[in-house]
Short mmCIF file of C-alpha atoms in Angstrom, two decimals:
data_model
loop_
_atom_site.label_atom_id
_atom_site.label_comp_id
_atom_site.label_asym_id
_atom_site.label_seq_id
_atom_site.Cartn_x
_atom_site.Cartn_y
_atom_site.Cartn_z
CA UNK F 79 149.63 94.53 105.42
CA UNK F 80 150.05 94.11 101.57
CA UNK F 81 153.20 92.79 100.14
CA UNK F 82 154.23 91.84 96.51
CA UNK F 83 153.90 88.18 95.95
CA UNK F 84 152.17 86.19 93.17
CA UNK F 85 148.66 86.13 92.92
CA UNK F 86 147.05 84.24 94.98
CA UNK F 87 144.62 81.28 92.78
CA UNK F 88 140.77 81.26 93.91
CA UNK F 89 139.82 78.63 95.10
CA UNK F 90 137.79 76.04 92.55
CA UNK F 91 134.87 75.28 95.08
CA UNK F 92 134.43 79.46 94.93
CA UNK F 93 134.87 79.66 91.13
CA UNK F 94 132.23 76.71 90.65
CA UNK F 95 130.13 78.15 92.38
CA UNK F 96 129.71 81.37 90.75
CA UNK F 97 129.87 79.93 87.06
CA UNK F 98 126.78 77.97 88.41
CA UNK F 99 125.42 80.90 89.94
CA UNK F 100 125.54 83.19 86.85
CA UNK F 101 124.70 80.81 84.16
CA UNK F 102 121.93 79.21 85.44
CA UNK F 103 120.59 82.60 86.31
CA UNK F 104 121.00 84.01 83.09
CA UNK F 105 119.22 80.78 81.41
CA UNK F 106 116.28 81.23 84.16
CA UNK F 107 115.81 84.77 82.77
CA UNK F 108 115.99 84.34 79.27
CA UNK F 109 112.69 81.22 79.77
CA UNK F 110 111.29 83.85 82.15
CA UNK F 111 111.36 86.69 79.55
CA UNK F 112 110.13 84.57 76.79
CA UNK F 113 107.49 82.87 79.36
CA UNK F 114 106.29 86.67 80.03
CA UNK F 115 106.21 87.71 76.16
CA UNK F 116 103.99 85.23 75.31
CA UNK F 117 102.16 85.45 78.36
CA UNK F 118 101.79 89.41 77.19
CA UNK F 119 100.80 88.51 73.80
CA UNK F 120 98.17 86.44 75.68
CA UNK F 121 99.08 83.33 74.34
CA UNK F 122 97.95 80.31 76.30
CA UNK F 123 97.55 81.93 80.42
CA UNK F 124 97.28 80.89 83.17
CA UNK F 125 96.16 83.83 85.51
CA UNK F 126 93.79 86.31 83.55
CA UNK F 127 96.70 89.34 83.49
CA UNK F 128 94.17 92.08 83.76
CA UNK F 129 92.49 90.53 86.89
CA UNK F 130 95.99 89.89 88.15
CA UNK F 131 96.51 93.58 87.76
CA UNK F 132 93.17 94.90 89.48
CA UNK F 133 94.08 92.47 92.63
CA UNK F 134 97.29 93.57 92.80
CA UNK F 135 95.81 97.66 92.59
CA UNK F 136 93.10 96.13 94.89
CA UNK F 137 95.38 95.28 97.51
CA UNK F 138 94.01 91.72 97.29
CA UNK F 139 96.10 88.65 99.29
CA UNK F 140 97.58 85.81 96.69
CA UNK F 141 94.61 83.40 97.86
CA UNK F 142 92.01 85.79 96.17
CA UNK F 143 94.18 86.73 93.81
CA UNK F 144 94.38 83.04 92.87
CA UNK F 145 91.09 82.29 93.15
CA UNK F 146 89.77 85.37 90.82
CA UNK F 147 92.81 85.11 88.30
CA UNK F 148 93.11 81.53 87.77
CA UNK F 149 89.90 80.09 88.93
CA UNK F 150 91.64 77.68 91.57
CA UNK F 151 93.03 77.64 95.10
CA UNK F 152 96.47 78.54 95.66
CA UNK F 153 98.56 75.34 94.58
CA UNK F 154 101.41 74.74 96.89
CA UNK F 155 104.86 73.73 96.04
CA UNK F 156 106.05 74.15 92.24
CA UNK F 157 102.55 74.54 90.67
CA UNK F 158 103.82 76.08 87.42
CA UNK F 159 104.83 72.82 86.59
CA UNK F 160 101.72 71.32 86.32
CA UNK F 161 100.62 73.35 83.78
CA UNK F 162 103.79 74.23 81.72
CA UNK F 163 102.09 74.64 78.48
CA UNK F 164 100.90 78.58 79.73
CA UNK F 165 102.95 80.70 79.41
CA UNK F 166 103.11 82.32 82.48
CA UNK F 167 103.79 79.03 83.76
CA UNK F 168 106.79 79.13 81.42
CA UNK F 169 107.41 82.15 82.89
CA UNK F 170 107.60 81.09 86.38
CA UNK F 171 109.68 78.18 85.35
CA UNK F 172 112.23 81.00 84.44
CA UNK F 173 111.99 82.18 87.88
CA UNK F 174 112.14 79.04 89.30
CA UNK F 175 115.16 78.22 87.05
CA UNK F 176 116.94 81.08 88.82
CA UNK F 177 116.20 80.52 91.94
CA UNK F 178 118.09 77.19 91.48
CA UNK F 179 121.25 78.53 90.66
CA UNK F 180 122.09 79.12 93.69
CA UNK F 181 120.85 75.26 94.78
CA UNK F 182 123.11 73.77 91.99
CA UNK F 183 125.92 76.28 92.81
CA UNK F 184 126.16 75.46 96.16
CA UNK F 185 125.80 71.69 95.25
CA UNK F 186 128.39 72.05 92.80
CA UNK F 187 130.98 73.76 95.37
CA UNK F 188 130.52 70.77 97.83
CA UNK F 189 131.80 68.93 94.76
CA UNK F 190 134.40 71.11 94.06
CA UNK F 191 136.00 71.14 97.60
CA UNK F 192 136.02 66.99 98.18
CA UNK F 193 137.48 67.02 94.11
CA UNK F 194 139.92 69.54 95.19
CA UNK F 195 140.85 67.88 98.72
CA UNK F 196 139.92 72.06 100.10
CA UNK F 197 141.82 72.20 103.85
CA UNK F 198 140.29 72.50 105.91
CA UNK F 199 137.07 70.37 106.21
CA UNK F 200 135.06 72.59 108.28
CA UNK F 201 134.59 74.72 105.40
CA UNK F 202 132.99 70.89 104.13
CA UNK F 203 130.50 70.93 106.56
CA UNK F 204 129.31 74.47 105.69
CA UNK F 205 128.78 74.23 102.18
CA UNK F 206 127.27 71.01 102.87
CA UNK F 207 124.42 72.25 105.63
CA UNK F 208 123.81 75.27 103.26
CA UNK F 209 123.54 73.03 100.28
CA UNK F 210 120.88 70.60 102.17
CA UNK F 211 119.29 73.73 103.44
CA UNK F 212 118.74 75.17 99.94
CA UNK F 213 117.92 71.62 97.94
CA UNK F 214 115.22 71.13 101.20
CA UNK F 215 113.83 74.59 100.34
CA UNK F 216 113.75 74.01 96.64
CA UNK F 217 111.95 70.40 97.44
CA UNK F 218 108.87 72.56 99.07
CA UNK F 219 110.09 70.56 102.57
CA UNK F 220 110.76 73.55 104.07
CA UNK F 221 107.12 75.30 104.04
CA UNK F 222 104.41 76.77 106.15
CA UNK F 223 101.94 74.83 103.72
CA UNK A 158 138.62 128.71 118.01
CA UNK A 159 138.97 125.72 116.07
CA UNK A 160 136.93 124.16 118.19
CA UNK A 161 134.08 126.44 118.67
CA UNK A 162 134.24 126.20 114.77
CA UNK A 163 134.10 122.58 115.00
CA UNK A 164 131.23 122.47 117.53
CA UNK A 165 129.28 124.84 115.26
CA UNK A 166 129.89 122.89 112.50
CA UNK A 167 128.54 120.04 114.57
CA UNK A 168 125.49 121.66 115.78
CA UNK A 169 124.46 123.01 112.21
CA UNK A 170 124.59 119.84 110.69
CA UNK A 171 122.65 118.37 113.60
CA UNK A 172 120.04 121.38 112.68
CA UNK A 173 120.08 120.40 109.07
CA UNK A 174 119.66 116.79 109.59
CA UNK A 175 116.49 117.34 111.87
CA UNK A 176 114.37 120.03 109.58
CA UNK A 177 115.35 117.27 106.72
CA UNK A 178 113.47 114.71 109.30
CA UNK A 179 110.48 117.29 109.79
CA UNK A 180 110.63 117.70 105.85
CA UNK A 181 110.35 114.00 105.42
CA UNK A 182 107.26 113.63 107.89
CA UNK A 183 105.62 116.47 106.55
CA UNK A 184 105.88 115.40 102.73
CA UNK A 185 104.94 111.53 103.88
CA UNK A 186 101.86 112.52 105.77
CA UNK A 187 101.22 114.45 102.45
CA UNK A 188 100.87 111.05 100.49
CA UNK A 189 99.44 108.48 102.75
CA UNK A 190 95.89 109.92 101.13
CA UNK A 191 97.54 109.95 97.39
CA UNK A 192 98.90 106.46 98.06
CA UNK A 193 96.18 104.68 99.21
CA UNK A 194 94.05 105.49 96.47
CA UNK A 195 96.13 103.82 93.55
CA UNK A 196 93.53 102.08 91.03
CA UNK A 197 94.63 100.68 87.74
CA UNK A 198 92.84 103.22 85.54
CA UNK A 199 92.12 100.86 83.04
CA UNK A 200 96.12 100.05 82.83
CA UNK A 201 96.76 97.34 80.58
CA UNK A 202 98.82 94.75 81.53
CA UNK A 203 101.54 95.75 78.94
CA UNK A 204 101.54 99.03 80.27
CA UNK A 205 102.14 98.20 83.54
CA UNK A 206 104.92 95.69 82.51
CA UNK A 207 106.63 98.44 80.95
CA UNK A 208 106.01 101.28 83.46
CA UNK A 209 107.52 98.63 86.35
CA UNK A 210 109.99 97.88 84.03
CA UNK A 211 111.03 101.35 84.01
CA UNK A 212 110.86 102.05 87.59
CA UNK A 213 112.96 99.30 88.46
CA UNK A 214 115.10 100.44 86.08
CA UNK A 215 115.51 103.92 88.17
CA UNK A 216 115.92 102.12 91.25
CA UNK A 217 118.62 99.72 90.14
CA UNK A 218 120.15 102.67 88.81
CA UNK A 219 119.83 104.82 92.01
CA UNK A 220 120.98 101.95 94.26
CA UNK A 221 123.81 101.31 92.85
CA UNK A 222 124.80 104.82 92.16
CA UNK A 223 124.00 105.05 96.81
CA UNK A 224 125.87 101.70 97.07
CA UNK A 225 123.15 99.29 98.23
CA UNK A 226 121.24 96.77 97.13
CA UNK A 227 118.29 97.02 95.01
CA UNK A 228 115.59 94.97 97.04
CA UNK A 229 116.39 97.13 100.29
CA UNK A 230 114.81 100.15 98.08
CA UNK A 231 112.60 98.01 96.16
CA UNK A 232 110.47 96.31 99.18
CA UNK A 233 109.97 99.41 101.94
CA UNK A 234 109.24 101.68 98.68
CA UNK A 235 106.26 99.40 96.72
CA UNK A 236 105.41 98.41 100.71
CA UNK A 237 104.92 102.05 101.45
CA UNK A 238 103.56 103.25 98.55
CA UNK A 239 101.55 100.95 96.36
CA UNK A 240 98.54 98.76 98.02
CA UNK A 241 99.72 95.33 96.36
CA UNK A 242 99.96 92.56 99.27
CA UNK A 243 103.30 92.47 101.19
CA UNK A 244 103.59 89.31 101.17
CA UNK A 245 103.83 89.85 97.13
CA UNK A 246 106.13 92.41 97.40
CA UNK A 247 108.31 90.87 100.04
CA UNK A 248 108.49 87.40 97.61
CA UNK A 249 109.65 89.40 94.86
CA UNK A 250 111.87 91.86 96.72
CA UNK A 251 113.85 88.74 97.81
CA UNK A 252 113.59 87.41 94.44
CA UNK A 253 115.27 90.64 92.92
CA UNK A 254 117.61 90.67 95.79
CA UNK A 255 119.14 86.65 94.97
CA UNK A 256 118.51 87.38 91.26
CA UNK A 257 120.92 90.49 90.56
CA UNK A 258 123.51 88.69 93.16
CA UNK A 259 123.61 85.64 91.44
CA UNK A 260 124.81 87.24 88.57
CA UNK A 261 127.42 89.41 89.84
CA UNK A 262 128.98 86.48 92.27
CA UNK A 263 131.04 85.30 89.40
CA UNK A 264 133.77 87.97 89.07
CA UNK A 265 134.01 88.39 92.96
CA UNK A 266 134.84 84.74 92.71
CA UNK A 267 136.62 83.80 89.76
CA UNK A 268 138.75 87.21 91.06
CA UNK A 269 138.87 85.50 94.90
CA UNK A 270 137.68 88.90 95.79
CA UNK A 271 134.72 87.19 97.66
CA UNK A 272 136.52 84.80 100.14
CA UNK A 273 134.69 81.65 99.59
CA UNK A 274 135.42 80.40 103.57
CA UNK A 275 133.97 83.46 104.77
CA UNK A 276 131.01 83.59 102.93
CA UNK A 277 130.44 80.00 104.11
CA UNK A 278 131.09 80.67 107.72
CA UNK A 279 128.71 83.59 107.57
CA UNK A 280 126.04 81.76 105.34
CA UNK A 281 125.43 79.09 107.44
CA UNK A 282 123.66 81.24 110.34
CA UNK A 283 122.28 83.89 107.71
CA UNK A 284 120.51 81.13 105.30
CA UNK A 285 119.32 79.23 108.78
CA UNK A 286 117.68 82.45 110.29
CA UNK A 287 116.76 83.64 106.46
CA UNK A 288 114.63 80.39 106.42
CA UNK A 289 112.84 80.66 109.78
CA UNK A 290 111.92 84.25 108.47
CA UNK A 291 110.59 83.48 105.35
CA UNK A 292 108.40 80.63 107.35
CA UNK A 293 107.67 83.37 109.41
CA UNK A 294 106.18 85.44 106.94
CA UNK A 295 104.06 82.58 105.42
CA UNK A 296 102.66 81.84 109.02
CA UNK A 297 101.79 85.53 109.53
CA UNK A 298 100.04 85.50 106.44
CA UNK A 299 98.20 82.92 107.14
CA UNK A 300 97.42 83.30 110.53
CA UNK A 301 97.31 86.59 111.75
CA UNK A 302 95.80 88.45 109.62
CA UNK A 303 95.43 92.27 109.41
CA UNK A 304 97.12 92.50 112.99
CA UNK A 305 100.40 90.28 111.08
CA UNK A 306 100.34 93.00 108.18
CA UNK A 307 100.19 95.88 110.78
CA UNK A 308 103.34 94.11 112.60
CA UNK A 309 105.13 93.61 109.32
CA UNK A 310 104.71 97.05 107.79
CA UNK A 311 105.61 98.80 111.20
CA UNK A 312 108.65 96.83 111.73
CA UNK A 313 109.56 97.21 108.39
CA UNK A 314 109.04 100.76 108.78
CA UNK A 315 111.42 101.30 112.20
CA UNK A 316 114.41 99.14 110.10
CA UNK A 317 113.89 100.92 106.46
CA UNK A 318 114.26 104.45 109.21
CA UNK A 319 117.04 102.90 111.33
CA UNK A 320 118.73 102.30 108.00
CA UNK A 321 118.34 105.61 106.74
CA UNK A 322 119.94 106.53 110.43
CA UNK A 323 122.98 104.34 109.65
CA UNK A 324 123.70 105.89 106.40
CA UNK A 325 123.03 109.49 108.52
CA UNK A 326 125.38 109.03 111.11
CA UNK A 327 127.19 106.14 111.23
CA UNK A 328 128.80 105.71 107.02
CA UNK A 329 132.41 105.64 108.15
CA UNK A 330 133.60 102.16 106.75
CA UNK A 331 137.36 101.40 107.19
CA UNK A 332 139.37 100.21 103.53
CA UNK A 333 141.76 98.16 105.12
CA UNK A 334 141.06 97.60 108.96
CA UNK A 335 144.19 96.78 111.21
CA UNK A 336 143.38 93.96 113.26
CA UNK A 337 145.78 93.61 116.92
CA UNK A 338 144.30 90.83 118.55
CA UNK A 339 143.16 87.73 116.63
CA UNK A 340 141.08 85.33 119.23
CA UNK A 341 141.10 81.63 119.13
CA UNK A 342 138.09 80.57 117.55
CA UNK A 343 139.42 82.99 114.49
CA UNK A 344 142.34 82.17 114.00
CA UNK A 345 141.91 78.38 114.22
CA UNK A 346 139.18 78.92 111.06
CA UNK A 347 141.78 80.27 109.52
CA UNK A 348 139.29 82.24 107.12
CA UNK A 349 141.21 84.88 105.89
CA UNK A 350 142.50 84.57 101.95
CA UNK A 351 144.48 86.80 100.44
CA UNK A 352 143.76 88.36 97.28
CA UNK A 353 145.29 90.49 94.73
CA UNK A 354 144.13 94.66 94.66
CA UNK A 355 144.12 95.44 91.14
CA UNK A 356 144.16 99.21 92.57
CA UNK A 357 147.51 99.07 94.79
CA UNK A 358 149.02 96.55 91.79
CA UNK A 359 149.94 94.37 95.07
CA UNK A 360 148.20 91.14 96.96
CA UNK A 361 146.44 92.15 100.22
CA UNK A 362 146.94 90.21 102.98
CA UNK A 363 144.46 90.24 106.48
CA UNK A 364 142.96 88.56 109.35
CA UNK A 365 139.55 88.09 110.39
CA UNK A 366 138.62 88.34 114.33
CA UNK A 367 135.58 88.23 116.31
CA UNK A 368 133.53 85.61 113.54
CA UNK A 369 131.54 83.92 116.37
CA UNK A 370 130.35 87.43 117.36
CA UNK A 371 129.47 87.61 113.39
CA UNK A 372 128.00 84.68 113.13
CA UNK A 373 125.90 85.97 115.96
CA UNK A 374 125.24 88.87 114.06
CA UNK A 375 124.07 87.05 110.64
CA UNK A 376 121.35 85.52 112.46
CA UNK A 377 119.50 88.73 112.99
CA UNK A 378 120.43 89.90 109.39
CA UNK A 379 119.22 86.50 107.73
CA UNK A 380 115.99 86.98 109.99
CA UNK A 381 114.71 90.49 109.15
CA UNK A 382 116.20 89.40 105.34
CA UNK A 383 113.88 86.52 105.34
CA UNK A 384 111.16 87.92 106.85
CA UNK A 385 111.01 91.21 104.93
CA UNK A 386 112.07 90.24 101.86
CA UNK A 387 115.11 92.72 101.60
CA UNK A 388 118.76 92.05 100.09
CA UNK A 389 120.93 92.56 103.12
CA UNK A 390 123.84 93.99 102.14
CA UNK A 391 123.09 97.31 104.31
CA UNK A 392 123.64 95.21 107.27
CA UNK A 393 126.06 92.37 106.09
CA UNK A 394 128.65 94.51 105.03
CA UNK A 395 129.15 96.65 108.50
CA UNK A 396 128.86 92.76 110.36
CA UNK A 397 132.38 92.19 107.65
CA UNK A 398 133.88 95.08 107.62
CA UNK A 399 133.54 96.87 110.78
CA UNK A 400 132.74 93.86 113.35
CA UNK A 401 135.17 90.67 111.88
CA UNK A 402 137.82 93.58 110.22
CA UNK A 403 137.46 92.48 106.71
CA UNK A 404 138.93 95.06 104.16
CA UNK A 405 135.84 96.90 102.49
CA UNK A 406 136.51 94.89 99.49
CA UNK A 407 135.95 91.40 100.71
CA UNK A 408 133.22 92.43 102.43
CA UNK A 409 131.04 94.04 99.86
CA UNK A 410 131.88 91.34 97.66
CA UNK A 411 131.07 88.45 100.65
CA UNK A 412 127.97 90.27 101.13
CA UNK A 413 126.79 90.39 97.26
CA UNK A 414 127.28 86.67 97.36
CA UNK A 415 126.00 85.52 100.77
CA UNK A 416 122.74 86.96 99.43
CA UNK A 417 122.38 84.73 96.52
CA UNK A 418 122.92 81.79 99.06
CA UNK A 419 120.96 83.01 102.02
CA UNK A 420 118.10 84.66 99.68
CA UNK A 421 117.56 81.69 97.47
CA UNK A 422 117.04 79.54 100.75
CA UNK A 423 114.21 82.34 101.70
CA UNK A 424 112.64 83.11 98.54
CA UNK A 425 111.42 78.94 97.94
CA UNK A 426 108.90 79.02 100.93
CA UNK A 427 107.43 81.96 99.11
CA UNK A 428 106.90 80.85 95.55
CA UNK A 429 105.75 77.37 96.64
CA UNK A 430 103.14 79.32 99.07
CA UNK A 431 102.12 80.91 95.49
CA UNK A 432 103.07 84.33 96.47
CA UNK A 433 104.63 84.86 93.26
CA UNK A 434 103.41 86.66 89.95
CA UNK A 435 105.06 86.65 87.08
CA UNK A 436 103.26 89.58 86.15
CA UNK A 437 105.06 91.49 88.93
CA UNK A 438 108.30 89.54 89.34
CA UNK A 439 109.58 89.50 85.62
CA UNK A 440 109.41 92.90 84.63
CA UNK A 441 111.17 93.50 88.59
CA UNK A 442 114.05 91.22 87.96
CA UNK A 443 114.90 92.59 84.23
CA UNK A 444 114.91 96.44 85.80
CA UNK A 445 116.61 96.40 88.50
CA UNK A 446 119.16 94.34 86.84
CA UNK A 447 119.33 96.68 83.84
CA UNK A 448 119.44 99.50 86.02
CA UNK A 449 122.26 97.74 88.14
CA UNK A 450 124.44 97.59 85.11
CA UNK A 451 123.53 101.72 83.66
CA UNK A 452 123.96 102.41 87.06
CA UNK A 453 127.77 100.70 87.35
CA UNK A 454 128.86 102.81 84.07
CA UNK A 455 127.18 106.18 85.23
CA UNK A 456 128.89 105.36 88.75
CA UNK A 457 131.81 107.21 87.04
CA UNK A 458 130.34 110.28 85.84
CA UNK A 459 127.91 110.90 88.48
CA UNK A 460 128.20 112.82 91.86
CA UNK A 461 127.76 109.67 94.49
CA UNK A 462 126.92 112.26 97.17
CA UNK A 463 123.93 113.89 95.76
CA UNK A 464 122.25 110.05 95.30
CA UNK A 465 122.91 108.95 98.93
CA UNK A 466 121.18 111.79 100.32
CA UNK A 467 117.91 111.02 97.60
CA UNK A 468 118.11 107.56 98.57
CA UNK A 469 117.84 108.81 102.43
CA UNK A 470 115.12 110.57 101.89
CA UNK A 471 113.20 108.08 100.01
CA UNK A 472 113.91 105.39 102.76
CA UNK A 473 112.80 107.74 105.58
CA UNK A 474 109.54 108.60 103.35
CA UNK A 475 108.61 104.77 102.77
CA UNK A 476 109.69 104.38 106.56
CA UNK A 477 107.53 106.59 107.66
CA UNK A 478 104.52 105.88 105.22
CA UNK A 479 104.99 102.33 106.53
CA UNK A 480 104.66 102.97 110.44
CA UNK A 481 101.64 105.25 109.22
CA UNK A 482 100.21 102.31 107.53
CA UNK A 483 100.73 99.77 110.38
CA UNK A 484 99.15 102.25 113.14
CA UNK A 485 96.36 102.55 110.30
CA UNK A 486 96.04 98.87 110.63
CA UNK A 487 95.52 98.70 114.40
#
């Protein structure tokens, strides 16, 4: 089963995708921590924290939640960018930062495996239905709302 | 008389296994009244930034230190135990889940630990079924109700105990599985990759079998992943290692990344449904990911042993507390 050879090289589509993965995450968290100090500080919110807080003790569903904390009804799709000067909007942005890592990472190892000519192309197709998948979710098209 | 001592040994841990059941019951009956009547106290919302903080912390720490993920403790235990919405804590248990994968995908990668064809194969049907679950969720929120939240927290409950089970009686993972027949769907993938074991000092070399069977498989993980809002690593890395013969390695390392994939897909129906809080999610994310990293350098010092069993009894208490609260529901 194991022999000694050279190492083996990773594959690039692989390697882009986790330097996408990690960096983007990392610069997601950084706006979402500084989003959620100033949010803290009470700088400029969105949702009144301490009524946040009671709903969430309460046991209270986000549409209450919403409607008690921030005055509104929920807004569907990426809401916190509408009102990006709050900071927990900033905050959010953070999170929503993150959660396209993984978006641009899998984007980016499509890239990397027609750049790289990666045999064989089924391993294409893959990337490529999980990469739609993900940039559909991320576009809000793939919602109950 | 080897076996006799066998079979006693057999029976006693049998014994000792079912009082530590009973025990479990007993204690979780013992909170459902304490739980249930959680109220801020006046808690500021710094306060409870840090004190989440800190808990996440512990259970980053304890996961890894037990070998799973964080979200699988973090969901069924703020589910069971705290009365904040499940669809809140299922949008930010996924979130924690993707979160602390994303960042540890790079090494498995850059290392071709993680076998970037694999993951692939086994992400398409796991971020499909991940998807409908997440959709899933939103629609029982919607539309069912307090009947929807009775079905969510029970089923949670039976899978947080069935995992508990797993780690009971069925923990035997194989390093370096010998595969003997390779069928023909496998082996005209041609998945495996080898990679080099800085342990052994040598390049590993394997084959995959049985991936449509797996692929098969990730559908039901990507579901109850989706739908539940729980990392599923538990489940992805016996569906690797044990069903499609990958060596332990590659599958841990598959698994860690297929959840930033399949998890990132799931957690977008949730925060554009506005079931997200910073409040909640930030302080979450920075814990268990701090407590993911203490965890990996106390990994060394640390009796694993002692931790697996804690974390089996806290999954059978938040199992339990959750089957109590769904038949409290009905």
């Amino acid at each position: 089963m194991t022999e000694e050879r050279q190492i083996p090289k990773p594959l690039l589509s692989g390697i882009i995708y986790g330097e996408f993965a990690y960096w983007i995450a990392l610069i997601g968290m950084g706006v979402s921590i500084v989003g959620i100090v100033l949010y803290l500080i009470g700088i400029n919110q969105f949702f009144d924290p301490q009524v946040v807080l009671d709903g969430l003790f309460a046991g209270k569903d986000t549409t209450v939640i919403w409607k008690e904390a921030a005055n509104s009804e929920v807004m569907h799709g990426h809401w916190y960018l509408q009102v990006l000067a709050k900071s927990d909007a900033i905050a959010m942005l953070g999170i929503g930062i993150c959660c396209l890592a993984g978006v641009i990472g899998a984007w980016g190892s499509v890239v990397g495996m027609i750049a790289n000519k990666e045999k064989p192309y089924i391993f294409l197709v893959f990337a490529l239905i999980i990469a739609v998948i993900l940039a559909m979710s991320a576009g809000g098209l793939i919602s109950v709302h | 008389m080897k076996a006799f001592l066998a079979k006693r040994k057999t029976i006693l841990k049998g014994v000792g296994w079912t009082l530590f059941v009973v025990l479990a019951i007993a204690a979780s009956v013992g909170t459902i009244h304490a739980a249930s009547g959680i109220e801020p106290m006046g808690m500021s919302p710094l306060m409870f930034f840090i004190g989440m903080l800190l808990i996440c912390i512990a259970i980053g720490v304890f996961a890894v230190l037990a070998g799973v993920g964080g979200g699988v403790i973090f969901t069924p235990l703020f589910m069971g135990f705290t009365p904040i919405d499940s669809y809140i804590i299922r949008s930010t248990g996924l979130f924690v889940a993707m979160a602390g994968a994303l960042v540890a995908a790079r090494p498995f990668l850059r290392r071709g630990i993680a076998n970037i064809r694999l993951l692939f194969t086994g992400a398409v049907p796991y971020t499909v079924f991940a998807v409908i679950g997440a959709l899933l969720a939103g629609y029982i929120q919607t539309h069912m109700g307090k009947g929807g939240e009775a079905f969510i927290n029970g089923a949670l409950g039976l899978i947080v105990i069935g995992i508990a089970m797993l780690f009971i009686f069925f923990g035997g993972k194989s390093e370096y599985p010998e595969v003997s027949y390779m069928d023909k769907f496998s082996a005209k993938l041609g998945l495996a990759m080898p990679y080099y074991e800085a342990s052994l000092g040598k390049v590993v070399d394997y084959k995959l079998t049985r991936v449509a069977l797996g692929m098969v498989l990730f559908c039901g993980v990507g579901l109850i992943s989706g739908l539940f809002g729980l990392g599923a690593g538990w489940a992805m890395v016996p569906v690797f290692n044990l069903v499609m013969m990958a060596p332990l390695k590659v599958a841990a390392t598959c698994s860690k990344v297929m959840i930033s994939l399949g998890d990132t897909a799931a957690v977008w129906p949730y925060i554009v449904g506005g079931g997200m809080f910073p409040l909640f999610a930030v302080p979450s994310m920075i814990g268990l990911i701090v407590g993911t990293l203490i965890g990996a350098r106390l990994m060394l010092k640390v009796k694993a042993g002692f931790i697996r069993y804690l974390i089996i009894a806290v999954m059978l208490f938040s199992g339990i507390r959750l089957v109590q609260k769904a038949i409290g529901m009905m």
